[in-house]
Amino acid sequence: MTLTWITTTLTWDGSLSQLIPQIQGHLHTHGTPLRWAITAVNGRELSLEAVVVQDATQWPEDTKTCGGNGVINENK
């Protein structure tokens, strides 16, 4: 497992009552979100930043991660 900082965009469906569930569902495609923020809004397009916990199966091949020992690992 690793902590990863991500940026992503989401097209909001416009339902205020479903805003948070829609964001959380989108972020879960990247891992388990620990914290997140809406950093920009352009109409219904939301820019999001988040810290997520990912297991090894969720790492893209070219991802670099930093383990608890501070060593950068290449996941290739």
Coordinates of N, CA and C in Angstrom, one line a residue:
M1 N 0.8 -1.2 0.0 CA 0.0 0.0 0.0 C 0.9 1.2 0.0
T2 N 0.3 2.3 -0.6 CA 1.0 3.6 -0.6 C 0.1 4.7 -0.6
L3 N 0.5 5.8 0.0 CA -0.2 7.1 -0.1 C 0.1 7.8 -1.4
T4 N -0.9 8.3 -2.1 CA -0.6 8.9 -3.4 C -1.4 10.2 -3.4
W5 N -0.8 11.3 -3.9 CA -1.5 12.6 -4.1 C -2.0 12.6 -5.6
I6 N -3.2 12.9 -5.8 CA -3.7 12.9 -7.2 C -4.4 14.2 -7.5
T7 N -4.5 14.5 -8.8 CA -5.4 15.6 -9.3 C -6.2 14.9 -10.3
T8 N -7.5 15.3 -10.4 CA -8.4 14.7 -11.4 C -9.5 15.7 -11.6
T9 N -10.3 15.5 -12.7 CA -11.5 16.3 -12.9 C -12.7 15.4 -13.0
L10 N -13.8 16.0 -12.6 CA -15.1 15.3 -12.6 C -16.1 16.2 -13.2
T11 N -17.0 15.7 -14.0 CA -18.1 16.4 -14.5 C -19.3 16.1 -13.5
W12 N -19.7 17.1 -12.8 CA -20.7 16.9 -11.8 C -22.1 16.8 -12.5
D13 N -23.0 15.9 -12.0 CA -24.3 15.8 -12.6 C -25.3 16.8 -12.2
G14 N -24.9 17.8 -11.4 CA -25.8 18.9 -11.0 C -26.7 18.7 -9.8
S15 N -26.7 17.5 -9.3 CA -27.5 17.2 -8.1 C -26.7 17.6 -6.8
L16 N -27.2 18.6 -6.1 CA -26.5 19.0 -4.9 C -26.4 17.9 -3.8
S17 N -27.5 17.1 -3.7 CA -27.6 16.1 -2.7 C -26.7 14.9 -3.1
Q18 N -26.3 14.8 -4.3 CA -25.4 13.7 -4.7 C -23.9 14.2 -5.0
L19 N -23.6 15.4 -4.7 CA -22.3 16.0 -5.0 C -21.2 15.2 -4.2
I20 N -21.3 15.1 -2.9 CA -20.3 14.4 -2.2 C -20.2 12.9 -2.5
P21 N -21.3 12.2 -2.6 CA -21.2 10.8 -3.1 C -20.6 10.6 -4.5
Q22 N -20.9 11.6 -5.4 CA -20.3 11.5 -6.7 C -18.8 11.7 -6.7
I23 N -18.4 12.7 -5.9 CA -16.9 12.9 -5.7 C -16.3 11.7 -5.1
Q24 N -16.8 11.2 -4.0 CA -16.2 10.0 -3.4 C -16.2 8.8 -4.3
G25 N -17.2 8.6 -5.0 CA -17.2 7.5 -6.0 C -16.2 7.6 -7.0
H26 N -16.0 8.8 -7.6 CA -15.0 9.1 -8.6 C -13.6 8.8 -8.0
L27 N -13.3 9.3 -6.8 CA -12.0 9.2 -6.1 C -11.7 7.7 -5.8
H28 N -12.7 6.9 -5.5 CA -12.5 5.5 -5.2 C -12.0 4.7 -6.4
T29 N -12.1 5.3 -7.6 CA -11.5 4.6 -8.8 C -10.0 4.7 -8.7
H30 N -9.5 5.6 -7.9 CA -8.0 5.9 -7.8 C -7.5 5.3 -6.5
G31 N -8.3 4.8 -5.6 CA -7.9 4.3 -4.3 C -8.9 4.7 -3.2
T32 N -8.5 4.6 -1.9 CA -9.4 5.0 -0.8 C -9.0 6.4 -0.4
P33 N -9.9 7.4 -0.6 CA -9.5 8.7 -0.3 C -9.4 9.0 1.2
L34 N -8.3 9.6 1.6 CA -8.1 10.0 3.0 C -8.6 11.5 3.2
R35 N -8.3 12.3 2.2 CA -8.8 13.7 2.2 C -8.9 14.2 0.8
W36 N -9.8 15.1 0.6 CA -9.9 15.6 -0.8 C -10.4 17.1 -0.7
A37 N -10.3 17.8 -1.8 CA -10.7 19.2 -1.9 C -11.1 19.5 -3.4
I38 N -12.1 20.3 -3.5 CA -12.4 20.9 -4.8 C -11.5 22.1 -5.0
T39 N -10.7 22.1 -6.0 CA -9.7 23.2 -6.1 C -10.1 24.2 -7.2
A40 N -11.0 23.9 -8.1 CA -11.5 24.8 -9.1 C -12.9 24.3 -9.6
V41 N -13.7 25.3 -10.1 CA -15.0 24.9 -10.7 C -15.1 25.7 -12.0
N42 N -15.5 25.0 -13.1 CA -15.7 25.7 -14.3 C -17.0 25.1 -14.8
G43 N -18.1 25.8 -14.5 CA -19.5 25.2 -14.9 C -19.7 24.0 -14.0
R44 N -19.9 22.8 -14.6 CA -20.1 21.6 -13.9 C -18.8 20.8 -13.8
E45 N -17.7 21.3 -14.4 CA -16.4 20.6 -14.3 C -15.7 21.0 -13.0
L46 N -15.4 20.0 -12.2 CA -14.8 20.2 -10.9 C -13.3 19.7 -11.0
S47 N -12.4 20.5 -10.5 CA -11.0 20.0 -10.4 C -10.9 19.6 -8.9
L48 N -10.3 18.4 -8.8 CA -10.2 17.8 -7.4 C -8.7 17.4 -7.1
E49 N -8.3 17.6 -5.9 CA -7.0 17.1 -5.4 C -7.4 16.2 -4.2
A50 N -6.6 15.1 -4.1 CA -6.9 14.1 -3.1 C -5.6 13.4 -2.7
V51 N -5.6 12.9 -1.5 CA -4.7 11.9 -1.0 C -5.4 10.6 -0.9
V52 N -5.0 9.6 -1.6 CA -5.6 8.3 -1.6 C -4.6 7.2 -1.2
V53 N -5.2 6.1 -0.6 CA -4.4 4.9 -0.3 C -4.6 4.0 -1.4
Q54 N -3.5 3.5 -2.0 CA -3.6 2.6 -3.2 C -2.9 1.3 -2.8
D55 N -3.4 0.2 -3.2 CA -2.7 -1.1 -3.1 C -1.9 -1.2 -4.5
A56 N -1.0 -2.2 -4.5 CA -0.1 -2.4 -5.7 C -0.9 -2.6 -7.0
T57 N -2.1 -3.1 -6.9 CA -2.9 -3.4 -8.2 C -3.4 -2.1 -8.8
Q58 N -3.4 -1.0 -8.0 CA -3.9 0.3 -8.5 C -2.8 1.2 -9.1
W59 N -1.6 0.8 -8.9 CA -0.5 1.6 -9.4 C -0.3 1.6 -10.9
P60 N -0.3 2.7 -11.6 CA 0.1 2.7 -13.0 C 1.5 2.2 -13.1
E61 N 1.8 1.6 -14.3 CA 3.2 1.1 -14.4 C 4.3 2.1 -14.2
D62 N 4.1 3.4 -14.6 CA 5.1 4.3 -14.5 C 5.1 5.1 -13.2
T63 N 4.3 4.7 -12.2 CA 4.2 5.4 -10.9 C 5.5 5.3 -10.1
K64 N 5.9 6.4 -9.5 CA 6.9 6.3 -8.5 C 6.3 6.6 -7.2
T65 N 6.7 5.8 -6.2 CA 6.1 5.9 -4.8 C 7.2 6.0 -3.8
C66 N 6.9 6.6 -2.7 CA 7.8 6.8 -1.6 C 7.3 6.0 -0.4
G67 N 8.0 5.0 0.0 CA 7.7 4.2 1.1 C 7.9 4.9 2.4
G68 N 7.5 4.3 3.5 CA 7.7 4.9 4.8 C 9.2 5.2 5.2
N69 N 10.1 4.5 4.4 CA 11.5 4.7 4.7 C 12.1 5.9 3.9
G70 N 11.2 6.6 3.1 CA 11.7 7.7 2.3 C 12.4 7.3 1.0
V71 N 12.4 6.0 0.6 CA 13.0 5.6 -0.6 C 12.0 5.6 -1.7
I72 N 12.4 6.2 -2.8 CA 11.6 6.3 -4.0 C 11.6 4.9 -4.7
N73 N 10.5 4.3 -5.0 CA 10.4 3.0 -5.6 C 9.8 3.2 -7.0
E74 N 10.3 2.6 -8.0 CA 9.7 2.6 -9.3 C 8.9 1.3 -9.5
N75 N 7.6 1.5 -9.8 CA 6.7 0.4 -9.9 C 6.6 0.0 -11.4
K76 N 7.5 -0.8 -11.9 CA 7.5 -1.2 -13.3 C 7.5 -2.7 -13.4

